[in-house]
CSV table of C-alpha atoms in Angstrom, one decimal:
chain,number,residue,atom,x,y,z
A,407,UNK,CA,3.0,34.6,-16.1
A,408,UNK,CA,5.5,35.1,-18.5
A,409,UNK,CA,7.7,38.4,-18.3
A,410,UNK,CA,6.9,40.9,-21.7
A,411,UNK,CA,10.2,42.8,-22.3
A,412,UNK,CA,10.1,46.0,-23.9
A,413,UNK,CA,12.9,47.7,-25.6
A,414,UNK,CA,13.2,51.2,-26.0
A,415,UNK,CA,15.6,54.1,-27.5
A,416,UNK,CA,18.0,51.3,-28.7
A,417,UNK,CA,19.5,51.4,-32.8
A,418,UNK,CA,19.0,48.0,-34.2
A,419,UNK,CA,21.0,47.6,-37.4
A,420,UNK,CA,19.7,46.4,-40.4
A,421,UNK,CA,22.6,45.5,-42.7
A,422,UNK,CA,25.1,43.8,-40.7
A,423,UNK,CA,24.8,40.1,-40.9
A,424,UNK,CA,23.6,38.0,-37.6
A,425,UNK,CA,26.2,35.9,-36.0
A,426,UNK,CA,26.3,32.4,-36.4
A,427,UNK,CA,25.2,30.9,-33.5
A,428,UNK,CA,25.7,27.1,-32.6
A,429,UNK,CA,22.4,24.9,-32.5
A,430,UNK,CA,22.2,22.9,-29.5
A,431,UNK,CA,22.0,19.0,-29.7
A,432,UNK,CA,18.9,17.4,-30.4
A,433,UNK,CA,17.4,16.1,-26.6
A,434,UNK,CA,17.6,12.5,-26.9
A,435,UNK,CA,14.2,10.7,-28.0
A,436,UNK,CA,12.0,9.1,-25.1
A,437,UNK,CA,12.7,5.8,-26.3
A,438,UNK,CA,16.5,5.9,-26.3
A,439,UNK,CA,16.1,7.4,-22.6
A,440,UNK,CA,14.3,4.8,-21.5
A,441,UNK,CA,15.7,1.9,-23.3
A,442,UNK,CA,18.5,3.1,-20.1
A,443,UNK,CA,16.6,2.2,-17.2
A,444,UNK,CA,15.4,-1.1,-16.0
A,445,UNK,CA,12.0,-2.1,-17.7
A,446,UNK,CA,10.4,-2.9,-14.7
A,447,UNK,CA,11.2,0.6,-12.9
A,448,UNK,CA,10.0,2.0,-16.2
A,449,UNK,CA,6.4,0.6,-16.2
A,450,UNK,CA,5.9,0.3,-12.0
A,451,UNK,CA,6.7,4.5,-12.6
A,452,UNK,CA,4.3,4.4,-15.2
A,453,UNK,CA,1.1,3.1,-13.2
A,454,UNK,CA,2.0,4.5,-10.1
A,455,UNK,CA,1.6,7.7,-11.7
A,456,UNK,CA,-1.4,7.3,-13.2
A,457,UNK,CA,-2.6,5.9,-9.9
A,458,UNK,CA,-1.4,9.3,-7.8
A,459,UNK,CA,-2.8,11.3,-10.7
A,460,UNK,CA,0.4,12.4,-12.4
A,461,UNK,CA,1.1,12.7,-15.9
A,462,UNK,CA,2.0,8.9,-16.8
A,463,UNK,CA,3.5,8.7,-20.4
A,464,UNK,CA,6.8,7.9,-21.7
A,465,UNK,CA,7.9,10.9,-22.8
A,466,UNK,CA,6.9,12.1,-19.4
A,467,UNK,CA,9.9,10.2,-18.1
A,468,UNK,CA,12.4,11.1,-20.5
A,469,UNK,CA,11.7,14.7,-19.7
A,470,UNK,CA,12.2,13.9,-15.8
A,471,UNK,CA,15.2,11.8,-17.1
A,472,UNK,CA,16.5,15.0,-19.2
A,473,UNK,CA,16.8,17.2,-16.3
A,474,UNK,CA,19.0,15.0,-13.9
A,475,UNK,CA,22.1,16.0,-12.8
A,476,UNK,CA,23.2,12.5,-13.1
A,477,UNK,CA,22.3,12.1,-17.3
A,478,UNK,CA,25.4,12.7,-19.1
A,479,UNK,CA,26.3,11.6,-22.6
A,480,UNK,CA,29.3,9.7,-21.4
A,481,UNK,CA,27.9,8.1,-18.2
A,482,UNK,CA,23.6,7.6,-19.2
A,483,UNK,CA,21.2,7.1,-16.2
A,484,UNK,CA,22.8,6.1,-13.3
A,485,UNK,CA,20.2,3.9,-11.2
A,486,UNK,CA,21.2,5.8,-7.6
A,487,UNK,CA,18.4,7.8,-7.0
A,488,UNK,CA,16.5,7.0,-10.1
A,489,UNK,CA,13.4,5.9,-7.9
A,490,UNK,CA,12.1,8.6,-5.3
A,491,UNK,CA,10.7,7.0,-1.9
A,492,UNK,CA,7.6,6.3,-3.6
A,493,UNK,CA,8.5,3.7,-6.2
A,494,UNK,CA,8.4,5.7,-9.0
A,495,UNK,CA,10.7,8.3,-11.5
A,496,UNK,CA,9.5,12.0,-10.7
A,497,UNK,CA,10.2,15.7,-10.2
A,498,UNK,CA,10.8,17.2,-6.9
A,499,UNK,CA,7.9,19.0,-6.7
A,500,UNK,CA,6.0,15.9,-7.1
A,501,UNK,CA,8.1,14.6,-4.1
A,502,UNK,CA,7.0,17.5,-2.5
A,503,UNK,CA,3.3,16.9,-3.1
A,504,UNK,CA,3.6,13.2,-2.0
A,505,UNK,CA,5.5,14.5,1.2
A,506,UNK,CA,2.3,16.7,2.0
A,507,UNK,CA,-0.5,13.8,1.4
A,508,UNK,CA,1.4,11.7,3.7
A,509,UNK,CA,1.6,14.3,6.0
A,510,UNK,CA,-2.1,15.2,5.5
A,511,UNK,CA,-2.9,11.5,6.0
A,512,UNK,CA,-1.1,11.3,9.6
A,513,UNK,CA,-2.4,14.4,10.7
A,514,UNK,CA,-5.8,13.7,10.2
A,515,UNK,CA,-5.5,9.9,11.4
A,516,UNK,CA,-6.7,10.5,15.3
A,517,UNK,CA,-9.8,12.1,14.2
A,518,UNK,CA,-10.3,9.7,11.7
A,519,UNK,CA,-10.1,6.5,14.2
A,520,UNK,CA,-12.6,8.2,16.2
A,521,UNK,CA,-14.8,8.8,13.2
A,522,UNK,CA,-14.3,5.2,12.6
A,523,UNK,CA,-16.0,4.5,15.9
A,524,UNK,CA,-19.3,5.6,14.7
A,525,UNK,CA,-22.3,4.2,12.9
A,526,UNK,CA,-22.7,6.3,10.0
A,527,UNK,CA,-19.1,6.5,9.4
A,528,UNK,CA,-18.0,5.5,5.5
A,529,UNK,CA,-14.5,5.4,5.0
A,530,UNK,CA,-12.1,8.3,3.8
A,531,UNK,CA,-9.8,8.1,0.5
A,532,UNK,CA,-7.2,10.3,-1.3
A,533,UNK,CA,-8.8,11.5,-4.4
A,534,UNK,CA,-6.0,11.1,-6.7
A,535,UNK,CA,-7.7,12.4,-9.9
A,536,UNK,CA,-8.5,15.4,-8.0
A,537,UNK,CA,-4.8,16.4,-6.8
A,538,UNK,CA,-4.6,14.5,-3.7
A,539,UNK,CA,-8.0,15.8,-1.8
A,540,UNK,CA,-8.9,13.9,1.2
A,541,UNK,CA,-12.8,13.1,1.7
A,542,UNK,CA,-14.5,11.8,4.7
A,543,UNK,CA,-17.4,10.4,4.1
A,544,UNK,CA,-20.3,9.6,6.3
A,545,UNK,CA,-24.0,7.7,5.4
A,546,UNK,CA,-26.8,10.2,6.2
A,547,UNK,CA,-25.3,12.9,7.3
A,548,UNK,CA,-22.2,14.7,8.3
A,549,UNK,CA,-20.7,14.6,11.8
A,550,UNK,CA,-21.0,18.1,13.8
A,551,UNK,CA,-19.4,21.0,13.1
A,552,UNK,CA,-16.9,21.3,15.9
A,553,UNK,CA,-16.0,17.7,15.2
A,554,UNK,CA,-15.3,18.7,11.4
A,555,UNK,CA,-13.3,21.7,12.8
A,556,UNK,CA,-11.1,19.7,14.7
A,557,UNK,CA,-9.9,17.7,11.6
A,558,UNK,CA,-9.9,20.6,9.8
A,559,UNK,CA,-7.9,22.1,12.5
A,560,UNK,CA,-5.3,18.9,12.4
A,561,UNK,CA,-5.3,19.5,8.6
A,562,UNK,CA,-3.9,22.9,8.3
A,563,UNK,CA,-1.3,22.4,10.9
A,564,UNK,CA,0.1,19.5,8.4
A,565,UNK,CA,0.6,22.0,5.6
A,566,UNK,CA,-2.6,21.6,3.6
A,567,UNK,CA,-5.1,23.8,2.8
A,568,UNK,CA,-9.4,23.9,3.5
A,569,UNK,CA,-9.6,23.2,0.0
A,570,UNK,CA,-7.3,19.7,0.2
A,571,UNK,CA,-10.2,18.4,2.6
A,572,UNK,CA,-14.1,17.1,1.9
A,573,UNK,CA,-16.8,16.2,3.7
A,574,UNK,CA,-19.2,14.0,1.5
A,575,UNK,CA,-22.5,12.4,2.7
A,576,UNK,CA,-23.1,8.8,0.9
A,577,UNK,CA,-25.8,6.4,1.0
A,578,UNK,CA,-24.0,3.3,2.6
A,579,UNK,CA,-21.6,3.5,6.0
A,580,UNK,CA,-18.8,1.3,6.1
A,581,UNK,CA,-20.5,-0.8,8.9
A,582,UNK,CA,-23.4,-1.6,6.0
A,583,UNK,CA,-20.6,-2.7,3.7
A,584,UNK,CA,-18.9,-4.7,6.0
A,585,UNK,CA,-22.8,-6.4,6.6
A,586,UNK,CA,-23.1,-7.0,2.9
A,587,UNK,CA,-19.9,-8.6,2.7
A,588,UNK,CA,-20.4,-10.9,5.5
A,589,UNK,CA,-23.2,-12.0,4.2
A,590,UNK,CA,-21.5,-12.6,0.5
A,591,UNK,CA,-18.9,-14.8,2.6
A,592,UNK,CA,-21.7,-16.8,4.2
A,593,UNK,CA,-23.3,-17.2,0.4
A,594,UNK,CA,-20.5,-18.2,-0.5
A,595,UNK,CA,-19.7,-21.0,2.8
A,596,UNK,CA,-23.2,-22.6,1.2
A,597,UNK,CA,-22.9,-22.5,-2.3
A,598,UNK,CA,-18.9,-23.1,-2.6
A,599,UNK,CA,-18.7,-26.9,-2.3
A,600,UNK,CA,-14.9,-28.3,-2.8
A,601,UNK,CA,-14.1,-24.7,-3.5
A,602,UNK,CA,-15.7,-21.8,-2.4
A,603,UNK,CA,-16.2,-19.4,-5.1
A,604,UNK,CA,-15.3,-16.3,-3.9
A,605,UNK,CA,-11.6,-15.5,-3.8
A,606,UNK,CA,-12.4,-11.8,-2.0
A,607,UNK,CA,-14.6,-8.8,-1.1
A,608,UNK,CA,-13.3,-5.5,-0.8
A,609,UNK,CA,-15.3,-2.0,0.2
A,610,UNK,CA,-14.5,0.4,-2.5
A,611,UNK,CA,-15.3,4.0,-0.8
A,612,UNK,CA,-14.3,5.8,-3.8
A,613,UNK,CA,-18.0,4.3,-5.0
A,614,UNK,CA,-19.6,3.7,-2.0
A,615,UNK,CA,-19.9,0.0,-2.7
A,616,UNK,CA,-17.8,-3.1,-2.4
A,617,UNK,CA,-15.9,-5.4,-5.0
A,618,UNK,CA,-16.4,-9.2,-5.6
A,619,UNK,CA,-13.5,-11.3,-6.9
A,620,UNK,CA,-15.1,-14.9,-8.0
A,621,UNK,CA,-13.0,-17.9,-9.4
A,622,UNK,CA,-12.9,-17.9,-13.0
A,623,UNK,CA,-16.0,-19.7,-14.4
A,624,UNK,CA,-18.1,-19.3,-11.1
A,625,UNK,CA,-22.0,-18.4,-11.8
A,626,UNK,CA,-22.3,-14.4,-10.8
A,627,UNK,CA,-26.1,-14.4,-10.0
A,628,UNK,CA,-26.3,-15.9,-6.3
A,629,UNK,CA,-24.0,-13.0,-5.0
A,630,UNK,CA,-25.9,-10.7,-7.3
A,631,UNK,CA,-28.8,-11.9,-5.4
A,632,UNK,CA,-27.3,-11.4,-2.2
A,633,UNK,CA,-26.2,-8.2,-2.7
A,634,UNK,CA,-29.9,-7.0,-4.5
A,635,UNK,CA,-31.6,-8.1,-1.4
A,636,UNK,CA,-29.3,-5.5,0.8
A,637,UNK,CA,-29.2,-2.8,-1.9
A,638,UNK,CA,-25.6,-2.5,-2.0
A,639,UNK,CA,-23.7,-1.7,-5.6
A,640,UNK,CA,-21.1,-4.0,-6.5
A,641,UNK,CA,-18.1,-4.4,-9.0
A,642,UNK,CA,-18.0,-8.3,-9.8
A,643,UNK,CA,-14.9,-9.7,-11.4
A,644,UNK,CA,-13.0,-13.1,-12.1
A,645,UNK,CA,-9.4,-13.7,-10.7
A,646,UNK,CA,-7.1,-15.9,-8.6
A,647,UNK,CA,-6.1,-16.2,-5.6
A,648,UNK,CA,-3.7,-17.6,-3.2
A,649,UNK,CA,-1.3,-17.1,-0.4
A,650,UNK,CA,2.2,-16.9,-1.2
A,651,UNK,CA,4.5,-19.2,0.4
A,652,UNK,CA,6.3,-21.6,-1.7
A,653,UNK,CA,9.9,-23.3,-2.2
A,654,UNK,CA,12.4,-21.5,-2.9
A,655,UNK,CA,15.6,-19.9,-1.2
A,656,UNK,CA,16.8,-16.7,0.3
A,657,UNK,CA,18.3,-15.4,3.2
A,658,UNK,CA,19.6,-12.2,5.3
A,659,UNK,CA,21.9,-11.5,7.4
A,660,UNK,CA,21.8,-10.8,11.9
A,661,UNK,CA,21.1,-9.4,14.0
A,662,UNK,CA,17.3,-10.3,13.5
A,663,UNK,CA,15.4,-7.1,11.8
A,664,UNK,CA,12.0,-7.1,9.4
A,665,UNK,CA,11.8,-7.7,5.7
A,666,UNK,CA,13.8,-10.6,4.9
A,667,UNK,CA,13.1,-14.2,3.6
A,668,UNK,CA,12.9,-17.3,6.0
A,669,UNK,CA,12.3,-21.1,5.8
A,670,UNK,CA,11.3,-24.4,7.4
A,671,UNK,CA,11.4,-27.2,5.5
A,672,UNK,CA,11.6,-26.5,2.3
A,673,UNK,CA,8.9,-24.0,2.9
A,674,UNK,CA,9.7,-20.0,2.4
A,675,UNK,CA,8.0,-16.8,3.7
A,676,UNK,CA,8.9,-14.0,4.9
A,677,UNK,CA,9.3,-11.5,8.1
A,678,UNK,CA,7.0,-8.3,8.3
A,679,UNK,CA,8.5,-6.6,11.5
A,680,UNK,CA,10.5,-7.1,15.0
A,681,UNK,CA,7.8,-6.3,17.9
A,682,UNK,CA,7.9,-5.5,21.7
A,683,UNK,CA,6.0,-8.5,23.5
A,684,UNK,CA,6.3,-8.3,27.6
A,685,UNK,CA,9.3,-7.0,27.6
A,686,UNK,CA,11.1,-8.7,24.7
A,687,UNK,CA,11.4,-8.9,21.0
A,688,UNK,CA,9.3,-11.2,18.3
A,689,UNK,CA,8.7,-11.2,15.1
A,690,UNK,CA,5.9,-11.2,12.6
A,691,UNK,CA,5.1,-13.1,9.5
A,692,UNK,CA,1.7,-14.2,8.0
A,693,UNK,CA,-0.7,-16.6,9.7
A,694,UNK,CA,-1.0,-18.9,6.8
A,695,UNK,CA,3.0,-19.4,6.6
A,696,UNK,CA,2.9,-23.4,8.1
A,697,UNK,CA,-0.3,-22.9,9.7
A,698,UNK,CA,-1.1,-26.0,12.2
A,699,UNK,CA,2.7,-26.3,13.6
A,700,UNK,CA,3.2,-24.4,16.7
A,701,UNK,CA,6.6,-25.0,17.4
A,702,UNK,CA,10.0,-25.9,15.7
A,703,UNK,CA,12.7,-23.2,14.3
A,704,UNK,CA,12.5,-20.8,11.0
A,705,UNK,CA,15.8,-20.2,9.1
A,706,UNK,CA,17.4,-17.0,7.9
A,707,UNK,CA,20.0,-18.7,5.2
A,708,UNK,CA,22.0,-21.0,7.4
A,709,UNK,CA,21.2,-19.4,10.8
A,710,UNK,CA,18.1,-20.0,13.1
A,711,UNK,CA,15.8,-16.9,12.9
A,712,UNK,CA,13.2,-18.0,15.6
A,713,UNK,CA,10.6,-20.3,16.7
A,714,UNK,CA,7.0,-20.7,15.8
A,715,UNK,CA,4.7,-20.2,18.5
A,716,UNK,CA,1.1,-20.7,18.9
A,717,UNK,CA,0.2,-17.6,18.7
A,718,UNK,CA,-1.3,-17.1,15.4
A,719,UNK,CA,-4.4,-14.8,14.5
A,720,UNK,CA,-5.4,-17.2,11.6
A,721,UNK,CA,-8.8,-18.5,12.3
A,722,UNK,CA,-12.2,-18.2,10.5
A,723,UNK,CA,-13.5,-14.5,10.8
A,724,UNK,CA,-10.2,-13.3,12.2
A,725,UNK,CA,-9.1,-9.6,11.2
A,726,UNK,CA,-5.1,-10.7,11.1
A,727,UNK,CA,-3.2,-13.3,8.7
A,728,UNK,CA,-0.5,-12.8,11.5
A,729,UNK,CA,1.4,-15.1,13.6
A,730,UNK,CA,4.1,-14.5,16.3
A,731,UNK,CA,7.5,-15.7,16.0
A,732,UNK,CA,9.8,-16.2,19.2
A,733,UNK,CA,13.4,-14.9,18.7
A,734,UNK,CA,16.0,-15.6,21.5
A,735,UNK,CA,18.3,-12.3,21.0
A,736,UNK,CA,19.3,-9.8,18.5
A,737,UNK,CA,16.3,-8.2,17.7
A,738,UNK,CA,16.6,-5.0,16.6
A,739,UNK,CA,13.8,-2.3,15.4
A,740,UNK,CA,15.2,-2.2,12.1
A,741,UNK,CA,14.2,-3.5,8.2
A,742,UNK,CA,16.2,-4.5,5.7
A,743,UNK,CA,15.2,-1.7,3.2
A,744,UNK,CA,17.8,-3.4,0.6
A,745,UNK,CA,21.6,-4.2,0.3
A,746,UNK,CA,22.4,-0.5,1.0
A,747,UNK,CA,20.4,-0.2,3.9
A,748,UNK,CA,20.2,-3.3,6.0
A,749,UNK,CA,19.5,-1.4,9.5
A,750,UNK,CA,16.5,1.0,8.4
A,751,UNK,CA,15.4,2.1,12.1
A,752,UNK,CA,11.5,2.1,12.0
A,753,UNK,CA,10.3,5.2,13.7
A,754,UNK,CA,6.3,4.5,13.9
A,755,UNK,CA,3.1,3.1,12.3
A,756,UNK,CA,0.3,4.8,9.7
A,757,UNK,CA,-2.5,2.6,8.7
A,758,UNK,CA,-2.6,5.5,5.7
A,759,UNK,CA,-5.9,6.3,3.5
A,760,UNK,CA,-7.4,4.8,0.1
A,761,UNK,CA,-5.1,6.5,-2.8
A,762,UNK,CA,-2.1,6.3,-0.4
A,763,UNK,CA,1.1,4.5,-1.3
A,764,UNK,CA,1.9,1.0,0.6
A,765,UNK,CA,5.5,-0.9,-0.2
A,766,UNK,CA,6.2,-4.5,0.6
A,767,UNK,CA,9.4,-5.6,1.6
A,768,UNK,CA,9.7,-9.2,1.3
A,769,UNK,CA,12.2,-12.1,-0.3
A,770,UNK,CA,11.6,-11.8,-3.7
A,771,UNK,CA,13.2,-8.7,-4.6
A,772,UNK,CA,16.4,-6.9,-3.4
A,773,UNK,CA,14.3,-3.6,-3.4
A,774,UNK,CA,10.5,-2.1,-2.2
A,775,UNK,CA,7.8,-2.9,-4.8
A,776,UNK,CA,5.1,0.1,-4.2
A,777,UNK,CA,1.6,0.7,-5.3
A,778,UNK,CA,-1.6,2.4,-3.8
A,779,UNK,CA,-4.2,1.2,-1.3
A,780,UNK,CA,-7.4,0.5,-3.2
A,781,UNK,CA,-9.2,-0.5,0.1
A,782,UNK,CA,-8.9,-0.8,3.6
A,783,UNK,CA,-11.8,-3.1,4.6
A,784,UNK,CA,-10.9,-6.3,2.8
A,785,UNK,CA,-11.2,-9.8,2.9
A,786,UNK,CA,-10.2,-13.1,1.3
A,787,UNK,CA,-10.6,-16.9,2.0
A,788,UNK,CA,-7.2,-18.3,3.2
A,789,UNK,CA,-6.3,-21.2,1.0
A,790,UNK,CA,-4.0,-23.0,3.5
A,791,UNK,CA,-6.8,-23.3,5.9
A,792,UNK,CA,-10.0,-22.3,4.4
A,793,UNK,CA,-10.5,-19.3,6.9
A,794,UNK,CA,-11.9,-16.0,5.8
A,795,UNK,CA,-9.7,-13.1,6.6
A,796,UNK,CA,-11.6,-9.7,7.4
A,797,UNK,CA,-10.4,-6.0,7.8
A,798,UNK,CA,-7.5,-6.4,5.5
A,799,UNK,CA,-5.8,-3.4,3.5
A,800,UNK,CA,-5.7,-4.2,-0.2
A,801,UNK,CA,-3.5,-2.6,-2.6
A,802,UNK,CA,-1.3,-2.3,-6.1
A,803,UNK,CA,2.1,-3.5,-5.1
A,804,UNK,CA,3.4,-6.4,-7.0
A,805,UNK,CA,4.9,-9.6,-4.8
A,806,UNK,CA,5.3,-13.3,-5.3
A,807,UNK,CA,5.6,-16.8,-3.9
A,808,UNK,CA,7.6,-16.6,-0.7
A,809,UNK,CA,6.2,-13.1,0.2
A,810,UNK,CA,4.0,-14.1,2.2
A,811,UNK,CA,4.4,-12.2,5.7
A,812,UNK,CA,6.5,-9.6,4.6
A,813,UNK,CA,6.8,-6.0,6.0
A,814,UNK,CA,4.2,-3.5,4.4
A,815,UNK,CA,5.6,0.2,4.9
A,816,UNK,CA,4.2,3.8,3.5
A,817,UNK,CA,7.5,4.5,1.4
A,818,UNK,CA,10.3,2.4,-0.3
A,819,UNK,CA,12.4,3.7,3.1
A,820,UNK,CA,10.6,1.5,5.1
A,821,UNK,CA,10.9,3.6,8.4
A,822,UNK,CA,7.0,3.9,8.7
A,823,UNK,CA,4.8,0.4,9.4
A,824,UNK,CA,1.7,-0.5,7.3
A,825,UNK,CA,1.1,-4.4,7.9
A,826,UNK,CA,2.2,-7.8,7.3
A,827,UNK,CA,1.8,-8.9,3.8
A,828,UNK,CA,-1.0,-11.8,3.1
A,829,UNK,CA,-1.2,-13.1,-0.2
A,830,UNK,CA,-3.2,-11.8,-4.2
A,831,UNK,CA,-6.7,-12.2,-4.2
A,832,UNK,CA,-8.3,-11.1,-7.3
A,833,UNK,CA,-4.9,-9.1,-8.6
A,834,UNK,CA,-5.3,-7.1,-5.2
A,835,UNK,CA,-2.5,-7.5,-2.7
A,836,UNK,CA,-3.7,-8.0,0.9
A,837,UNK,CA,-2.0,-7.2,4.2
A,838,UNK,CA,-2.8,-7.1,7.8
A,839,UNK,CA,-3.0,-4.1,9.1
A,840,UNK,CA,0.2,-3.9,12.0
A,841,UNK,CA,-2.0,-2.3,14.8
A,842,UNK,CA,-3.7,-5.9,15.1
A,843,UNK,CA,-0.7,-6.9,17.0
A,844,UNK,CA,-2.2,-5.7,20.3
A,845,UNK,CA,-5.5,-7.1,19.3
A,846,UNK,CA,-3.7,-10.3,19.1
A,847,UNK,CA,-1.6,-10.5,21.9
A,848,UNK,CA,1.5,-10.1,19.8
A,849,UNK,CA,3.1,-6.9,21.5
A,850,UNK,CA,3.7,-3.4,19.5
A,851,UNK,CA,5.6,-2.5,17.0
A,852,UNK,CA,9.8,-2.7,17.6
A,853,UNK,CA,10.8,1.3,17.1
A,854,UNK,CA,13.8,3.3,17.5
């Protein structure tokens, strides 16, 4: 509200002259802001605004830009601090309101994996475009009220409010989805010849439906037909798709820690995170990273990282591109967050919501590239071995060749786990989701 100021009993003269006063400098024009900072910070900032559901325009920025401490018209923008944990330029109070979605998220996560355990259950999401609201939704009908209570309950203790929560009732559960989506990979197993024509299927639960990713030129109407006879609505689009190992260098430092770049034979991934495995450490990377070779040494720059083992979750229908990767000493639970931070300690795990942020860490870039989870009940078809790859987490992060099995984390500090990078399917990125290390024999996650 603003203040009204009335003034009473006071002489106001009328011939004296007012004083001259100084007229401030012009603010510098968004463009000449921005023309400071590092165009890919610039336009990552962009879309992850508009994907949380914060103003995203340019002179946006500059006005965030205007009011640091650290603009001055000697010194510019410095970069330190620039980025907030997210991945993108904003205020405090939007740190603020990203502090309490993660912590909403969290909360509510325990109730949420028991909803998960039943039938009717439909996935939950962050409604961005409605200021961070999370809905659970369930086919049919709503679970009872004391069970809607108790994540109400955890909600509130978190910092949110009964109006930052909703229950919805949709048409299709998440178990129906995953059905339909089965039975678009098995369409596709028949129709897909020397290559199968689906590159992935994602659930979308902000629509209630899934999404269809087929290679550029592929006929639609067979999955259209597949998806008509179950009644389930679908997005179907054209794209690439491919996991990301490849042939070029980079390397980190020991002791042995998450989020750095590794090698064997001219071949590069990277590492997701160090885990606990009967009582000693290992390390993750993705299951497609020299798939068929169960033993011999991976590189970090000069030094032996570890060995390859056979323990690798990539097969047809599994729910993990993981693998396992024996390390003899040094492992620490730590990730290289970037050249400032080379011992982040990771204190814990959060498979996080739709409209939640997710970071990869991996060798192609000194710092975090973040985006939003889109979906997490995903799939793709492996292109190293032809597998399909259920349950993955898919979301807007950028990565590249050599990524492949880096560390997925909530924030740009890395201390909280997501998953182990897979590949871009469709212009989604696709992870494994990190609690499918005990489901695959590969220990827990490393945590200090």
């Amino acid at each position: 509200m603003l203040a009204i100021l009335t003034i009473t009993g006071m002489a106001v003269p009328t011939a004296a002259a007012a004083p001259a006063v100084a007229r401030p400098a012009s603010a510098p024009a968004p463009n000449v802001l921005l023309q400071q900072v590092e165009g890919g910070v610039v336009n990552d900032s962009l879309r992850l605004r508009r994907e949380l559901g914060f103003e995203a325009t340019e002179s946006k920025l500059a006005e965030i830009l205007r009011g640091r401490e650290a603009l001055t018209p000697s010194v510019g923008i410095r970069e330190e601090g620039l980025v907030n944990e997210w991945g993108f330029i904003g205020t405090a109070a939007e740190a603020s309101e990203m502090k309490r979605r993660d912590a909403l998220v969290s909360a509510v996560e325990p109730v949420v994996r028991e909803f998960s355990q039943q039938e009717k259950f439909a996935g939950h999401f962050l409604d961005n475009r409605r200021d961070g609201r999370l809905v659970v939704q369930f086919a049919g009908a709503l679970p009872t009220p004391d069970r809607q209570d108790a994540l109400m309950k955890s909600a509130l203790n978190s910092g949110s409010t009964v109006s930052d929560v909703e229950f919805r009732v949709v048409e299709h559960s998440t178990a129906e989805l995953t059905g339909a989506m089965e039975a678009v990979w098995k369409w596709a197993a028949k129709a897909g010849g020397t290559d199968i024509p689906v590159i992935s299927v994602e659930e979308d639960v902000t629509t209630n439906g899934l999404k269809v990713v087929l290679r550029p030129g592929s006929e639609q109407a067979g999955v259209r037909d597949v998806l008509a006879r179950l009644d389930i609505p679908a997005i179907i689009t054209e794209g690439d798709g491919a996991d990301e190992a490849c042939t070029s260098r980079n390397a980190c430092d020991s002791p042995r820690r998450g989020g750095v770049g590794i090698s064997k034979s001219n071949s590069l991934c990277s590492i997701g995170w160090v885990v606990n495995r009967s009582g000693v450490r290992g390390a993750l990377t993705a299951g497609h990273c020299w798939w068929g070779t169960n033993s011999g040494s991976v590189a970090s720059g000069s030094a032996t990282y570890g060995s390859l083992t056979g323990t690798n979750a990539l097969t047809n229908g599994t729910h993990a591109d993981m693998r396992f990767i024996s390390i003899p000493s040094g492992g620490q639970p730590w990730l290289y967050q970037n050249a400032a931070n080379k011992a982040r300690v990771v204190t814990g795990s959060s498979l996080g919501s739709v409209g939640s942020t997710a970071c990869l860490f991996g060798r192609n870039s000194e710092n975090a590239r973040c985006g939003t989870i889109s979906s997490t009940n995903a799939s793709h078809t492996s292109s190293t071995c032809g597998c399909v790859v259920y349950g993955q987490s898919a979301a807007s992060y950028s990565s590249a060749g050599g990524d492949s099995g880096g560390a997925v984390a909530s924030s740009s500090t890395g201390n909280v786990a997501r998953g182990v990078h897979s590949g871009s399917f469709g212009g989604a990125k696709h992870y494994s989701w990190i609690g499918y290390t005990s489901t695959y024999n590969m220990g827990t996650l490393a945590t200090g």
